[in-house]
Short mmCIF file of C-alpha atoms in Angstrom, two decimals:
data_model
loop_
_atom_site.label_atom_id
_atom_site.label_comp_id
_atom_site.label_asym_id
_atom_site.label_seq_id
_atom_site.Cartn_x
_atom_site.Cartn_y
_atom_site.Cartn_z
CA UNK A 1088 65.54 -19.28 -81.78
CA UNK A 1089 63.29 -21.77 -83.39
CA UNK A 1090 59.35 -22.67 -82.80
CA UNK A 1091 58.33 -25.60 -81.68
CA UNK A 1092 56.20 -26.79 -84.24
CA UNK A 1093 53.21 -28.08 -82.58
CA UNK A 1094 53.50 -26.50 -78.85
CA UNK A 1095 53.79 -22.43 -78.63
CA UNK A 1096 56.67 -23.13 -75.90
CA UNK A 1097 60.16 -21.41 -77.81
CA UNK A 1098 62.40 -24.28 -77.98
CA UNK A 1099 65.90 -22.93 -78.02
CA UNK A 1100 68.97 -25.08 -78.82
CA UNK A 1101 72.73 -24.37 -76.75
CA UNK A 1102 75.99 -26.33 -76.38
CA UNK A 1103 75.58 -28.25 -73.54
CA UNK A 1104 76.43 -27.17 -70.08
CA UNK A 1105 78.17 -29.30 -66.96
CA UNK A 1106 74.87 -28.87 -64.98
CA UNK A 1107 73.07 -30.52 -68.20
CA UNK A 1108 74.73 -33.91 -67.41
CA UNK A 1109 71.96 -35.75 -65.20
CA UNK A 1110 69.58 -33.88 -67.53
CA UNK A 1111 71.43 -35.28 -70.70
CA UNK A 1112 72.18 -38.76 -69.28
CA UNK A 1113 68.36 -39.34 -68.06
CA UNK A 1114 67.33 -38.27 -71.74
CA UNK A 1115 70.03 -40.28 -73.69
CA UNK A 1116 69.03 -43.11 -70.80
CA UNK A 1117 64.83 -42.59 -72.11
CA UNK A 1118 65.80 -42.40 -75.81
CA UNK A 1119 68.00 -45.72 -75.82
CA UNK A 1120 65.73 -47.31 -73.19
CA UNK A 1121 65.49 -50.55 -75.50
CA UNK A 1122 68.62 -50.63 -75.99
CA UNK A 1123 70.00 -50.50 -72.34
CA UNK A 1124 67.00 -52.49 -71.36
CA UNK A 1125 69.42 -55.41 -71.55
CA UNK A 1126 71.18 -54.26 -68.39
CA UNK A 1127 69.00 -52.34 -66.50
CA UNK A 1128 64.83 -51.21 -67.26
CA UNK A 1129 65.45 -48.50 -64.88
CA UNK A 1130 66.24 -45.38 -66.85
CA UNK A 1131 67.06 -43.61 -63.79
CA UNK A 1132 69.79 -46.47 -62.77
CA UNK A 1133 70.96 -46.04 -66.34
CA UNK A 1134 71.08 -42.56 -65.88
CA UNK A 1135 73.36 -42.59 -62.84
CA UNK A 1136 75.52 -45.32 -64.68
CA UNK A 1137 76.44 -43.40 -67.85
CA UNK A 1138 76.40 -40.08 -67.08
CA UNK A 1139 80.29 -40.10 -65.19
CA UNK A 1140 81.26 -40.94 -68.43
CA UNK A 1141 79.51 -38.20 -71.07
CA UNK A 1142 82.11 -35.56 -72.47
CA UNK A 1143 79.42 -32.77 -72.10
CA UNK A 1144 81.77 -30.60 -74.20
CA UNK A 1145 80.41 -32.64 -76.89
CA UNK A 1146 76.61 -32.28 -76.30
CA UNK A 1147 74.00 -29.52 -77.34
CA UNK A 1148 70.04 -29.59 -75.91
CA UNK A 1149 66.69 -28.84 -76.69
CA UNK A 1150 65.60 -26.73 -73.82
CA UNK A 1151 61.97 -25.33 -73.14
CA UNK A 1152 61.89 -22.75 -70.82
CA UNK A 1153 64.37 -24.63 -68.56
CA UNK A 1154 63.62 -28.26 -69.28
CA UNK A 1155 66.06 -30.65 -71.05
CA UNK A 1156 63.65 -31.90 -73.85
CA UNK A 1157 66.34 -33.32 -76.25
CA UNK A 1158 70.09 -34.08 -76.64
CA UNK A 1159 72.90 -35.05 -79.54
CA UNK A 1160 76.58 -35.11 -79.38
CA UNK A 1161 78.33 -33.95 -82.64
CA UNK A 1162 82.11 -36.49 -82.62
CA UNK A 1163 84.91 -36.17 -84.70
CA UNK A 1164 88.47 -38.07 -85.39
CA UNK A 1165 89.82 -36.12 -82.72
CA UNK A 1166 87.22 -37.70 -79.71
CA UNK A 1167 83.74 -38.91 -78.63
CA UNK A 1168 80.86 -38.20 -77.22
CA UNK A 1169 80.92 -40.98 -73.97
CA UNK A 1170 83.21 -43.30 -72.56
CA UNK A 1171 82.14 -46.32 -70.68
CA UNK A 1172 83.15 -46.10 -67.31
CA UNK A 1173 83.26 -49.53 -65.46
CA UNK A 1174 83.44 -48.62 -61.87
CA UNK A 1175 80.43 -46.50 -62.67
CA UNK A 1176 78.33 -48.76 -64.72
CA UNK A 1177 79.60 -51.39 -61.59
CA UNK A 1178 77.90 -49.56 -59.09
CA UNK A 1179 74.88 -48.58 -60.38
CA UNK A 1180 73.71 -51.71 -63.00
CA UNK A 1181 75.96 -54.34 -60.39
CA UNK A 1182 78.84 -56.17 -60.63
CA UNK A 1183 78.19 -58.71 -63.88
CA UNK A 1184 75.85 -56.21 -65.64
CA UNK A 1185 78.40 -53.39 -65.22
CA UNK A 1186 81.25 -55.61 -66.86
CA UNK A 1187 78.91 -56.75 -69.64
CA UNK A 1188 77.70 -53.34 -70.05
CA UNK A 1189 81.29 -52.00 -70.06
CA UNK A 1190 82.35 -54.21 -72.55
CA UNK A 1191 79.93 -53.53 -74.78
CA UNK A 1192 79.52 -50.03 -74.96
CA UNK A 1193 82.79 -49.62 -74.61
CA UNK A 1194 82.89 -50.58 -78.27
CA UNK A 1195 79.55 -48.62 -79.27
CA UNK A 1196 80.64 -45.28 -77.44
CA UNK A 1197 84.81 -45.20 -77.84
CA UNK A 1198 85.56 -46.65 -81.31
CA UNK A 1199 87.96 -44.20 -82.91
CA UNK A 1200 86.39 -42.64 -85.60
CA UNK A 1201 87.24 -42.59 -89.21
CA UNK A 1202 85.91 -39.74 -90.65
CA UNK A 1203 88.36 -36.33 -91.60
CA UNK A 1204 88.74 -33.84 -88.93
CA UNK A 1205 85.71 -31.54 -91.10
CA UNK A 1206 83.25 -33.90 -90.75
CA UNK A 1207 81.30 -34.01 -87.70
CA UNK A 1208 80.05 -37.76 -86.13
CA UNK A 1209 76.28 -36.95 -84.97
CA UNK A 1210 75.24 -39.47 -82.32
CA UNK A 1211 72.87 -39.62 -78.83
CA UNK A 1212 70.24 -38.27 -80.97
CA UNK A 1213 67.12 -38.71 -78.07
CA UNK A 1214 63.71 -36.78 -77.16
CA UNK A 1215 62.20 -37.53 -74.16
CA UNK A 1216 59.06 -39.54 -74.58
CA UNK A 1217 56.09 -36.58 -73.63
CA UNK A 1218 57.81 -34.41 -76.49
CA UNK A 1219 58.34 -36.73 -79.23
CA UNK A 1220 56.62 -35.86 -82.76
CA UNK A 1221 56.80 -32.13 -82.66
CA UNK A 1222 59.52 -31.39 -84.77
CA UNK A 1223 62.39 -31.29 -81.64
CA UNK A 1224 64.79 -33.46 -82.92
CA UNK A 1225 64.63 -32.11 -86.55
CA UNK A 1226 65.04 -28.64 -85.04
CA UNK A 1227 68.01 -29.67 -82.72
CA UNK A 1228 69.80 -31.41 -85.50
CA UNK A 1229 69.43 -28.27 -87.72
CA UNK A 1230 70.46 -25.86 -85.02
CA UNK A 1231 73.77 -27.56 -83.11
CA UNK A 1232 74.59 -28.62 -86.67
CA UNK A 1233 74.86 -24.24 -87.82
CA UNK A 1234 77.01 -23.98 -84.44
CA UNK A 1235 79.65 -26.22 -85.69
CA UNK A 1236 82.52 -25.40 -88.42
CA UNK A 1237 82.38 -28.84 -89.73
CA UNK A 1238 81.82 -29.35 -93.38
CA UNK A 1239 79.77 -32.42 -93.37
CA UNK A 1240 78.19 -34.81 -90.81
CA UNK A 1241 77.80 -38.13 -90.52
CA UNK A 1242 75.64 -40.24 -88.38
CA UNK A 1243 73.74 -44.18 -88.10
CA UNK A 1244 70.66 -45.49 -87.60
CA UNK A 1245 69.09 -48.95 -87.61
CA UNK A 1246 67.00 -50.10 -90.44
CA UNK A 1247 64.05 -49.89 -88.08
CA UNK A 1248 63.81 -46.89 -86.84
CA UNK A 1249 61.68 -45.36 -89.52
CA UNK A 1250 60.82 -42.45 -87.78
CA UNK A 1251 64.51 -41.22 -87.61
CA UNK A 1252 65.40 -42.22 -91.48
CA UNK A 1253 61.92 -39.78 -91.88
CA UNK A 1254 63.53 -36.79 -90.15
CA UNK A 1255 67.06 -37.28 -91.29
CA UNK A 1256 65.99 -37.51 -94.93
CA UNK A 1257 63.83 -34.31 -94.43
CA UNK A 1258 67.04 -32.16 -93.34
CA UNK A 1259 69.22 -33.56 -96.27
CA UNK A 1260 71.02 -36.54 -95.02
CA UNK A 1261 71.02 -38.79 -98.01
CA UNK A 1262 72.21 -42.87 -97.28
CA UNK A 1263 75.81 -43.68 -98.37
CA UNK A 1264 76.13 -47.38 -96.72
CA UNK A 1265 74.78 -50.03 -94.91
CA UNK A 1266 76.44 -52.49 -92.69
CA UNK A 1267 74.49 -55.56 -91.42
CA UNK A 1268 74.47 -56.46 -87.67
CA UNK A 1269 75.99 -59.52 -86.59
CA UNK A 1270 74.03 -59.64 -83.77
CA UNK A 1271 70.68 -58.33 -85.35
CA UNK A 1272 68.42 -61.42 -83.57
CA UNK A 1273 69.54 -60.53 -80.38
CA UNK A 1274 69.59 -56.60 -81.09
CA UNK A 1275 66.19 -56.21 -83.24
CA UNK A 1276 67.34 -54.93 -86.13
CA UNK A 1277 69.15 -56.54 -89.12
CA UNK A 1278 71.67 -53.04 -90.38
CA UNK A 1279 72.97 -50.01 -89.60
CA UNK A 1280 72.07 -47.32 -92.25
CA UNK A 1281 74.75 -44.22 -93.10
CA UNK A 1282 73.65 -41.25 -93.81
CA UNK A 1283 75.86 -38.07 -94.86
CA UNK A 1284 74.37 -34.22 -94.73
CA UNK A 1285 76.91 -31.48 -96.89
CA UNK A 1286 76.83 -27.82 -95.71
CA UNK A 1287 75.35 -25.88 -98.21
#
């Protein structure tokens, strides 16, 4: 179990469970919020639309006493983290939303990865907003990461969020490529940084 590093709450870090998954979809919903604000500014609504589709084998959380504080999925060749589920994302976002919204994150969530079967695809890395900047996501990464067998991880991030290359680069993961966005106007950011972590 691991400290929390500014609250004295024990923050302890477990493979998800199925009665996480409105817990883990309203957090991945908060964390992305910008992201899915294209469809819908409701992060409950974007709860309700995604979480149908979350493989919550996939998942580990940051829980305090209880409370979902945190979530990432750790991928691999052999499946992903979320599917997009267009009846769901449908209902909840509406009809032209949910087939825009299927249709593209249908290619951010189910792209085949890849990587080798020993390297482990971290991605839905998201703290919910009243616990950001104490340390949660660097000590969820570190723990789910020692509860895998994989050899090496993988993950993205976009050349904005500075915060995330900050904590990343403190646990190890060093930057092995960049791809630029074609659609960086529209999405805010201009690449997607890779960054690869070896077991020691």
């Amino acid at each position: 179990m691991v400290q929390n590093r500014v609250s004295p709450c024990p923050l302890r870090v477990r493979k998800a469970k199925e009665t996480d998954r409105n817990n883990v979809a309203l957090c991945i919903a908060e964390g992305f919020e910008k992201d899915f604000s294209i469809l819908c500014k409701d992060n409950q609504k974007v709860a309700d639309a995604i979480k149908t589709g979350l493989n919550m084998e996939r998942f580990y959380v940051a829980d305090i006493k209880g409370d979902i504080v945190g979530v990432l999925a750790i991928s691999d060749c052999n499946g992903r983290a979320a599917r997009a589920e267009k009846a769901s994302l449908k209902r909840h976002l509406g009809f032209f939303k949910g087939i825009i919204g299927t249709f593209v994150l249908k290619e951010e969530f189910e792209k085949q990865l890849e990587y080798p079967i020993t390297t482990g695809y971290i991605e839905f890395v998201a703290v919910r907003k009243k616990y950001r900047k104490q340390g949660i996501a660097t000590a969820m990464l570190q723990e789910s990461m020692l509860l895998t067998d994989y050899q090496d991880f993988v993950l993205d991030v976009t050349d904005i969020n500075i915060n995330a290359i900050k904590c990343y680069t403190s646990i190890g993961f060093e930057e092995f490529k960049r791809i630029p966005e074609k659609h960086g106007k529209q999405k805010g950011f201009n690449e997607k940084i890779f960054m690869r972590y070896y077991r020691k």
